[in-house]
Amino acid sequence: MAYTEEELKKELETKEYEYGFYTDIESDTFPIGLSEEIVVAISKKKNEPQWMTDWRIEAYRVWEKMVEPEWANVHYTKPDFQAISYYSAPKKADPNKTLGDVDPELLEMYKKLGISVDEQKKLQNVAVDIVVDSVSVATTFQKTLAEKGIIFMPISEAIQQHPELVRKYMGTVVPTTDNFYAALNSAVFTDGSFCYIPKGVRCPMELSTYFRINQAGTGQFERTLVVADEGSYVSYLEGCTAPSRDENQLHAAVVELIAMDDAEIKYSTVQNWFPGNKEGKGGVYNFVTKRAICEKNAKVSWTQVETGSAVTWKYPSCILKGDNSIGEFYSIAVTNNHQQADTGTKMIHLGKNTRSTIISKGISAGKSQNSYRGLVQVSSRADNARNFSQCDSLLMGNECGAHTFPYIEAKNKTAMIEHEATTSKIGEDQIFYCNQRGITTEKAIALIVNGFSKEVLNKLPMEFAVEAQKLLEISLEGSVG
Amino acid sequence: MALQSASLFNTYYLILKNMDLKDKLVSSFLAFENNIDVHNPVHDVRTEAIKNFETKGFPSRKEEAWKYTSLNSLQKIDFSIFPKKESSLEYKDVKKYFIHQIDTYKIVFIDGVFSSNLSETTHDGVDICLMSSALTKPMYKAVIDVYFNKVASKEESLTTLNTAFSREGAYIYIPKNKVPKKPIEIIHFSTGNDTALMLQPRNLVIAEENSEMQIIERHQSLTNHAVLTNSVTEIFAAKNAIVDYYKVQNDNDAATLIDNTYVDQKDNSHVKVHTFSFGGKLIRNNLNFYQNGERIDSTMKGITIIGEKQHVDHHTLVHHIEPNCESHQDYKGIFAENSTGVFNGKIIVDKIAQKTNAFQQNNNILISDKATINTKPQLEIFADDVKCSHGCTIGQLDEEALFYLQSRGIPKKEARALLMYAFANNVLESVRIPELKVRINKLIANKLGVNLGFDL
């Protein structure tokens, strides 16, 4: 009997979020609520130096005066900031452990996530820093990296061990006053990754951070700081999951990238936070500030695959400050059911001969809303700035929406800016063609979506590309009806 | 009675002198009421509108729609809301502003007041006349009830400001199966008798089934005194109707124009609006199309060539409400010196508007380092079976093409002009009045400062 689209649809609707399990680990969780005391307490818990505490308090005071922004094309019940616990740590985690000492339950959880730490160590040549709830629990390959002078460790450790570096760079790209969620993050961030690549060093392996929200009623506020010194190169990966819960969990991260003269940073994200169930209940609010600053001849490339989160609000940006610097943004954003995504990028051209490329692919299915919002700004001194943007949207079904809001501001006559956007659906003839050749509708859609997203998928590091491809299939199968 | 209202008016005027523009407008509404029939049902619309304006006031840059255009400097000018005295003009002095090569119907206003000696109106099968008579005479009541202020926004503050003071403008009604014999010209002159004058014309254009018309609109000030025009035009195109609307914006450096045009289209209708913006200190065009039917075609085209400190802002909206419709937008801009160009085009496709084809194109050339372009093409799509695209470019003239022309003996200045002309040309292709095309060509050549010795 033929497998009808109806059946497929039913099956998919009930398909569960694969990473929706919850691991019962004993955690050390702060009482809910936010106040200056909590901020100080977090700082104390982390045994931070005074300058860090002061920095957090300053951010908190700024945050208190700010209002939550409403301009994004998303609708959600605002999180109650007094109902979140701002610190939760798996109790048995000890930063100086070896893998053998890690809580077996934690290891079990990694296995479920498909990121068994030792397996990765052996096979994939990827150094991983894993952040569960709010603290970093495992960092691999530190020794191998240290030989090259590369620092890759949880940011809380970096504050202790390399305060001069952290202090010098933190907040220089995303100041505490930048926006509501960045200020909140600055006040309460509990961990994250810090990475420093010394002059002229090419990082021999991919660096990776894995984020997971495990505990209920907690928010995750991590902070990533990547500094690539002159002439260095690093490729950085970031992945995330969370258990399925009825309530909305908040994830407000800040990522700062600094690419000095001639340096190159490649930052890839596969975001797969719990998107909520098919009625739109639960799911993670993903409000993230990501920004990079490029000095002379530097290059920053953002690649992201966004399939998760109930509400996403994220604009990885590049400030092309130095002459000849390059910014790139490759993105696939997939929304299904009741998901909402408002994502895009900002390319600020300040230096001469700066170039930027934006390729954004939006795929909306179910009752979701998918928006691209981008800014390309060319200042009056940025001679010969060049930008190419392309935003394509694919719509599946007539209950979803695709939106584009590109802002283009040019103040220099030598600027060359091109922007292109298209919206379409998967053609019935395309599917028919595949069916005719014995490819099922489900496979055909995967095939077409894959082709649609190829430009971006190609930019991902190998292992990630495979995972991303799988994710795309899972989040979209059967959405055509 | 007349004497009394005149003195009342003077008292108001004295009080109003030191107020900011918004308060002045709101208080002037009382004086305005003295001169019109407040028992007319239209007046309820006006009262509603002034209330909305009073709450909202002038838009500020904090609003997304006005992010790139500031009206602050305008609000400091002491505009006269009502012209102090009537003026007249001789046709020979202003002939050059008309498309005088062809015969047209003319509706001419001087300082907001209808000029019967310059105009040529008609009631012969079609109505090409005045808004003031349409609003007051009983014979038009049925039409006014159905159409007046029906498509214009009741929320947007400047539109409601115009609605509140709506009294005069052009009224064009083309009944079923009729086509007026010649194009219609609507021209607003300001004489500069007042040091600063604010005009609020209100036009109503109705094309019934199978009718067709061509309209040319122009605003022209004759001196360097400041003029602020806040115009609202409502266009209704019934089934199979064709409306061609040309806006020639080539005013002098002291003139500000805020043009709000609302178009309501029914099945199979075609409406084209061409906007040629060459002159004026600040121009803001709000062009809104609502497609209330199937197989509709909407076209918006524009050429903007500005320099000095000029500012032109095109704001378009196409709302695809029903299936199987099309919209085409093509805006070209050339910006020199310290000028600023803004383009914000929004396309909304409703859930049921399947098989929509919506295209939008915005190309710009920056000629000077001090010129600025802000552009924001926007798509909001809720239907899946659609073809929508927008494209937007900012660039310069091709150096190689310039060299090619120069190597063939064409001086640099002319070569540049030729290239710029070619850049803007496809917008002109759809102009259906040849004489108007020639006129626009001349204006472009003039604006680019060249004489090519032949008609482009």
PDB file of C-alpha atoms in Angstrom, chain A residues 251-427:
ATOM      1  CA  HIS A 251      19.043  30.854  26.419  1.00  0.00           C
ATOM      2  CA  ALA A 252      20.782  34.204  26.130  1.00  0.00           C
ATOM      3  CA  ALA A 253      24.349  33.858  24.986  1.00  0.00           C
ATOM      4  CA  VAL A 254      26.994  36.299  23.897  1.00  0.00           C
ATOM      5  CA  VAL A 255      29.696  35.346  21.432  1.00  0.00           C
ATOM      6  CA  GLU A 256      32.582  37.687  20.741  1.00  0.00           C
ATOM      7  CA  LEU A 257      35.128  37.048  18.036  1.00  0.00           C
ATOM      8  CA  ILE A 258      38.243  39.099  17.572  1.00  0.00           C
ATOM      9  CA  ALA A 259      40.222  38.565  14.409  1.00  0.00           C
ATOM     10  CA  MET A 260      43.402  40.587  14.438  1.00  0.00           C
ATOM     11  CA  ASP A 261      45.487  41.499  11.395  1.00  0.00           C
ATOM     12  CA  ASP A 262      45.585  38.672   8.836  1.00  0.00           C
ATOM     13  CA  ALA A 263      43.738  36.258  11.145  1.00  0.00           C
ATOM     14  CA  GLU A 264      40.879  34.044  10.128  1.00  0.00           C
ATOM     15  CA  ILE A 265      38.023  32.687  12.228  1.00  0.00           C
ATOM     16  CA  LYS A 266      35.465  30.261  10.987  1.00  0.00           C
ATOM     17  CA  TYR A 267      32.573  29.911  13.373  1.00  0.00           C
ATOM     18  CA  SER A 268      29.958  27.241  12.731  1.00  0.00           C
ATOM     19  CA  THR A 269      26.823  26.640  14.727  1.00  0.00           C
ATOM     20  CA  VAL A 270      24.311  23.869  14.619  1.00  0.00           C
ATOM     21  CA  GLN A 271      21.510  25.036  16.821  1.00  0.00           C
ATOM     22  CA  ASN A 272      19.058  22.383  17.821  1.00  0.00           C
ATOM     23  CA  TRP A 273      17.476  23.552  21.049  1.00  0.00           C
ATOM     24  CA  PHE A 274      14.143  21.963  21.861  1.00  0.00           C
ATOM     25  CA  PRO A 275      11.666  23.665  19.506  1.00  0.00           C
ATOM     26  CA  GLY A 276       8.539  23.019  21.540  1.00  0.00           C
ATOM     27  CA  ASN A 277       5.948  20.387  20.727  1.00  0.00           C
ATOM     28  CA  LYS A 278       3.659  20.498  17.725  1.00  0.00           C
ATOM     29  CA  GLU A 279       1.121  22.688  19.522  1.00  0.00           C
ATOM     30  CA  GLY A 280       3.826  25.221  20.124  1.00  0.00           C
ATOM     31  CA  LYS A 281       4.090  24.492  23.814  1.00  0.00           C
ATOM     32  CA  GLY A 282       7.455  24.755  25.482  1.00  0.00           C
ATOM     33  CA  GLY A 283      10.713  25.147  23.680  1.00  0.00           C
ATOM     34  CA  VAL A 284      13.730  27.310  24.155  1.00  0.00           C
ATOM     35  CA  TYR A 285      13.868  31.063  23.691  1.00  0.00           C
ATOM     36  CA  ASN A 286      17.115  31.634  21.921  1.00  0.00           C
ATOM     37  CA  PHE A 287      18.172  35.281  22.196  1.00  0.00           C
ATOM     38  CA  VAL A 288      21.763  35.479  21.195  1.00  0.00           C
ATOM     39  CA  THR A 289      24.187  38.290  20.463  1.00  0.00           C
ATOM     40  CA  LYS A 290      27.059  37.264  18.223  1.00  0.00           C
ATOM     41  CA  ARG A 291      29.526  39.702  16.826  1.00  0.00           C
ATOM     42  CA  ALA A 292      32.957  39.710  15.305  1.00  0.00           C
ATOM     43  CA  ILE A 293      35.476  42.425  14.770  1.00  0.00           C
ATOM     44  CA  CYS A 294      37.876  42.136  11.844  1.00  0.00           C
ATOM     45  CA  GLU A 295      41.158  44.005  11.751  1.00  0.00           C
ATOM     46  CA  LYS A 296      43.333  44.470   8.657  1.00  0.00           C
ATOM     47  CA  ASN A 297      43.116  41.609   6.127  1.00  0.00           C
ATOM     48  CA  ALA A 298      41.224  39.499   8.646  1.00  0.00           C
ATOM     49  CA  LYS A 299      38.396  37.193   7.722  1.00  0.00           C
ATOM     50  CA  VAL A 300      35.448  36.011   9.759  1.00  0.00           C
ATOM     51  CA  SER A 301      32.991  33.505   8.477  1.00  0.00           C
ATOM     52  CA  TRP A 302      29.768  32.660  10.279  1.00  0.00           C
ATOM     53  CA  THR A 303      27.963  29.517   9.260  1.00  0.00           C
ATOM     54  CA  GLN A 304      24.809  28.513  11.005  1.00  0.00           C
ATOM     55  CA  VAL A 305      22.169  25.859  10.761  1.00  0.00           C
ATOM     56  CA  GLU A 306      19.182  26.775  12.858  1.00  0.00           C
ATOM     57  CA  THR A 307      16.619  24.068  13.304  1.00  0.00           C
ATOM     58  CA  GLY A 308      15.647  24.306  16.946  1.00  0.00           C
ATOM     59  CA  SER A 309      14.261  26.807  19.467  1.00  0.00           C
ATOM     60  CA  ALA A 310      10.706  28.013  19.837  1.00  0.00           C
ATOM     61  CA  VAL A 311      11.769  31.598  19.282  1.00  0.00           C
ATOM     62  CA  THR A 312      15.097  32.593  17.787  1.00  0.00           C
ATOM     63  CA  TRP A 313      16.434  36.086  17.706  1.00  0.00           C
ATOM     64  CA  LYS A 314      19.951  36.138  16.465  1.00  0.00           C
ATOM     65  CA  TYR A 315      22.122  38.256  14.169  1.00  0.00           C
ATOM     66  CA  PRO A 316      25.749  37.157  13.911  1.00  0.00           C
ATOM     67  CA  SER A 317      27.506  40.302  12.739  1.00  0.00           C
ATOM     68  CA  CYS A 318      30.845  41.427  11.403  1.00  0.00           C
ATOM     69  CA  ILE A 319      32.422  44.791  11.972  1.00  0.00           C
ATOM     70  CA  LEU A 320      34.840  45.118   9.090  1.00  0.00           C
ATOM     71  CA  LYS A 321      37.091  47.633  10.740  1.00  0.00           C
ATOM     72  CA  GLY A 322      40.419  46.932   9.085  1.00  0.00           C
ATOM     73  CA  ASP A 323      41.215  47.523   5.432  1.00  0.00           C
ATOM     74  CA  ASN A 324      40.750  44.514   3.139  1.00  0.00           C
ATOM     75  CA  SER A 325      38.860  42.555   5.784  1.00  0.00           C
ATOM     76  CA  ILE A 326      36.235  40.018   4.798  1.00  0.00           C
ATOM     77  CA  GLY A 327      32.975  39.040   6.456  1.00  0.00           C
ATOM     78  CA  GLU A 328      30.862  36.075   5.465  1.00  0.00           C
ATOM     79  CA  PHE A 329      27.529  34.805   6.637  1.00  0.00           C
ATOM     80  CA  TYR A 330      26.012  31.531   5.554  1.00  0.00           C
ATOM     81  CA  SER A 331      22.799  30.509   7.175  1.00  0.00           C
ATOM     82  CA  ILE A 332      20.049  27.947   6.943  1.00  0.00           C
ATOM     83  CA  ALA A 333      17.103  28.589   9.209  1.00  0.00           C
ATOM     84  CA  VAL A 334      14.406  25.965   9.325  1.00  0.00           C
ATOM     85  CA  THR A 335      11.164  26.527  11.182  1.00  0.00           C
ATOM     86  CA  ASN A 336       8.352  24.038  11.584  1.00  0.00           C
ATOM     87  CA  ASN A 337       5.175  23.788  13.675  1.00  0.00           C
ATOM     88  CA  HIS A 338       4.949  26.950  15.791  1.00  0.00           C
ATOM     89  CA  GLN A 339       8.574  27.983  15.668  1.00  0.00           C
ATOM     90  CA  GLN A 340       9.498  31.583  15.031  1.00  0.00           C
ATOM     91  CA  ALA A 341      12.837  32.772  13.817  1.00  0.00           C
ATOM     92  CA  ASP A 342      14.025  36.303  13.256  1.00  0.00           C
ATOM     93  CA  THR A 343      17.585  35.945  12.171  1.00  0.00           C
ATOM     94  CA  GLY A 344      20.102  37.470   9.834  1.00  0.00           C
ATOM     95  CA  THR A 345      23.306  39.410   9.977  1.00  0.00           C
ATOM     96  CA  LYS A 346      24.903  42.822  10.059  1.00  0.00           C
ATOM     97  CA  MET A 347      27.873  43.734   7.944  1.00  0.00           C
ATOM     98  CA  ILE A 348      29.359  47.046   8.950  1.00  0.00           C
ATOM     99  CA  HIS A 349      31.926  48.197   6.422  1.00  0.00           C
ATOM    100  CA  LEU A 350      34.337  50.687   7.981  1.00  0.00           C
ATOM    101  CA  GLY A 351      37.678  49.893   6.338  1.00  0.00           C
ATOM    102  CA  LYS A 352      38.689  50.262   2.715  1.00  0.00           C
ATOM    103  CA  ASN A 353      38.333  47.387   0.240  1.00  0.00           C
ATOM    104  CA  THR A 354      36.221  45.416   2.668  1.00  0.00           C
ATOM    105  CA  ARG A 355      34.077  42.625   1.314  1.00  0.00           C
ATOM    106  CA  SER A 356      31.078  40.767   2.643  1.00  0.00           C
ATOM    107  CA  THR A 357      28.919  37.927   1.431  1.00  0.00           C
ATOM    108  CA  ILE A 358      25.547  36.972   2.829  1.00  0.00           C
ATOM    109  CA  ILE A 359      23.801  33.781   1.827  1.00  0.00           C
ATOM    110  CA  SER A 360      20.666  33.089   3.790  1.00  0.00           C
ATOM    111  CA  LYS A 361      18.282  30.240   3.182  1.00  0.00           C
ATOM    112  CA  GLY A 362      15.017  30.209   5.079  1.00  0.00           C
ATOM    113  CA  ILE A 363      12.732  27.214   5.062  1.00  0.00           C
ATOM    114  CA  SER A 364       9.362  27.522   6.741  1.00  0.00           C
ATOM    115  CA  ALA A 365       6.850  24.758   7.253  1.00  0.00           C
ATOM    116  CA  GLY A 366       3.840  24.084   9.454  1.00  0.00           C
ATOM    117  CA  LYS A 367       2.596  27.219  11.204  1.00  0.00           C
ATOM    118  CA  SER A 368       5.978  28.776  11.598  1.00  0.00           C
ATOM    119  CA  GLN A 369       7.250  32.253  10.802  1.00  0.00           C
ATOM    120  CA  ASN A 370      10.702  32.757   9.410  1.00  0.00           C
ATOM    121  CA  SER A 371      12.237  36.197   8.981  1.00  0.00           C
ATOM    122  CA  TYR A 372      15.509  37.360   7.560  1.00  0.00           C
ATOM    123  CA  ARG A 373      16.646  40.703   8.929  1.00  0.00           C
ATOM    124  CA  GLY A 374      19.945  42.097   7.801  1.00  0.00           C
ATOM    125  CA  LEU A 375      21.905  45.286   7.662  1.00  0.00           C
ATOM    126  CA  VAL A 376      24.615  46.199   5.208  1.00  0.00           C
ATOM    127  CA  GLN A 377      26.185  49.495   6.096  1.00  0.00           C
ATOM    128  CA  VAL A 378      28.936  51.226   4.176  1.00  0.00           C
ATOM    129  CA  SER A 379      30.472  54.193   5.920  1.00  0.00           C
ATOM    130  CA  SER A 380      31.732  57.187   3.993  1.00  0.00           C
ATOM    131  CA  ARG A 381      35.392  56.183   4.423  1.00  0.00           C
ATOM    132  CA  ALA A 382      34.916  52.594   3.273  1.00  0.00           C
ATOM    133  CA  ASP A 383      36.136  52.968  -0.296  1.00  0.00           C
ATOM    134  CA  ASN A 384      35.549  50.058  -2.667  1.00  0.00           C
ATOM    135  CA  ALA A 385      33.374  48.160  -0.248  1.00  0.00           C
ATOM    136  CA  ARG A 386      31.680  45.210  -1.859  1.00  0.00           C
ATOM    137  CA  ASN A 387      28.650  43.297  -0.685  1.00  0.00           C
ATOM    138  CA  PHE A 388      26.632  40.526  -2.152  1.00  0.00           C
ATOM    139  CA  SER A 389      23.513  39.295  -0.378  1.00  0.00           C
ATOM    140  CA  GLN A 390      21.155  36.589  -1.333  1.00  0.00           C
ATOM    141  CA  CYS A 391      18.161  35.528   0.731  1.00  0.00           C
ATOM    142  CA  ASP A 392      16.031  32.708  -0.509  1.00  0.00           C
ATOM    143  CA  SER A 393      12.960  31.401   1.214  1.00  0.00           C
ATOM    144  CA  LEU A 394      11.176  28.160   0.710  1.00  0.00           C
ATOM    145  CA  LEU A 395       7.595  27.879   1.881  1.00  0.00           C
ATOM    146  CA  MET A 396       5.868  24.601   2.628  1.00  0.00           C
ATOM    147  CA  GLY A 397       2.147  24.801   3.129  1.00  0.00           C
ATOM    148  CA  ASN A 398       0.095  27.952   3.333  1.00  0.00           C
ATOM    149  CA  GLU A 399       0.046  28.399   7.056  1.00  0.00           C
ATOM    150  CA  CYS A 400       3.609  29.511   7.410  1.00  0.00           C
ATOM    151  CA  GLY A 401       5.210  32.806   6.548  1.00  0.00           C
ATOM    152  CA  ALA A 402       8.515  33.987   5.143  1.00  0.00           C
ATOM    153  CA  HIS A 403       9.668  37.536   5.579  1.00  0.00           C
ATOM    154  CA  THR A 404      12.688  39.562   4.605  1.00  0.00           C
ATOM    155  CA  PHE A 405      13.767  42.866   6.069  1.00  0.00           C
ATOM    156  CA  PRO A 406      17.072  43.843   4.508  1.00  0.00           C
ATOM    157  CA  TYR A 407      18.420  47.271   5.443  1.00  0.00           C
ATOM    158  CA  ILE A 408      21.012  48.712   3.114  1.00  0.00           C
ATOM    159  CA  GLU A 409      22.752  51.957   3.924  1.00  0.00           C
ATOM    160  CA  ALA A 410      25.445  53.268   1.632  1.00  0.00           C
ATOM    161  CA  LYS A 411      27.388  56.459   2.169  1.00  0.00           C
ATOM    162  CA  ASN A 412      30.246  55.903  -0.243  1.00  0.00           C
ATOM    163  CA  LYS A 413      30.085  56.282  -3.993  1.00  0.00           C
ATOM    164  CA  THR A 414      32.483  53.447  -4.681  1.00  0.00           C
ATOM    165  CA  ALA A 415      30.311  50.960  -2.846  1.00  0.00           C
ATOM    166  CA  MET A 416      28.997  48.023  -4.836  1.00  0.00           C
ATOM    167  CA  ILE A 417      26.044  46.429  -3.159  1.00  0.00           C
ATOM    168  CA  GLU A 418      23.778  43.774  -4.508  1.00  0.00           C
ATOM    169  CA  HIS A 419      20.833  42.282  -2.774  1.00  0.00           C
ATOM    170  CA  GLU A 420      18.624  39.577  -4.107  1.00  0.00           C
ATOM    171  CA  ALA A 421      15.740  37.771  -2.519  1.00  0.00           C
ATOM    172  CA  THR A 422      13.362  35.154  -3.788  1.00  0.00           C
ATOM    173  CA  THR A 423      10.495  33.215  -2.319  1.00  0.00           C
ATOM    174  CA  SER A 424       9.019  30.068  -3.717  1.00  0.00           C
ATOM    175  CA  LYS A 425       7.694  26.662  -2.833  1.00  0.00           C
ATOM    176  CA  ILE A 426       8.760  23.162  -3.763  1.00  0.00           C
ATOM    177  CA  GLY A 427       7.205  22.606  -7.137  1.00  0.00           C
TER     178      GLY A 427
END
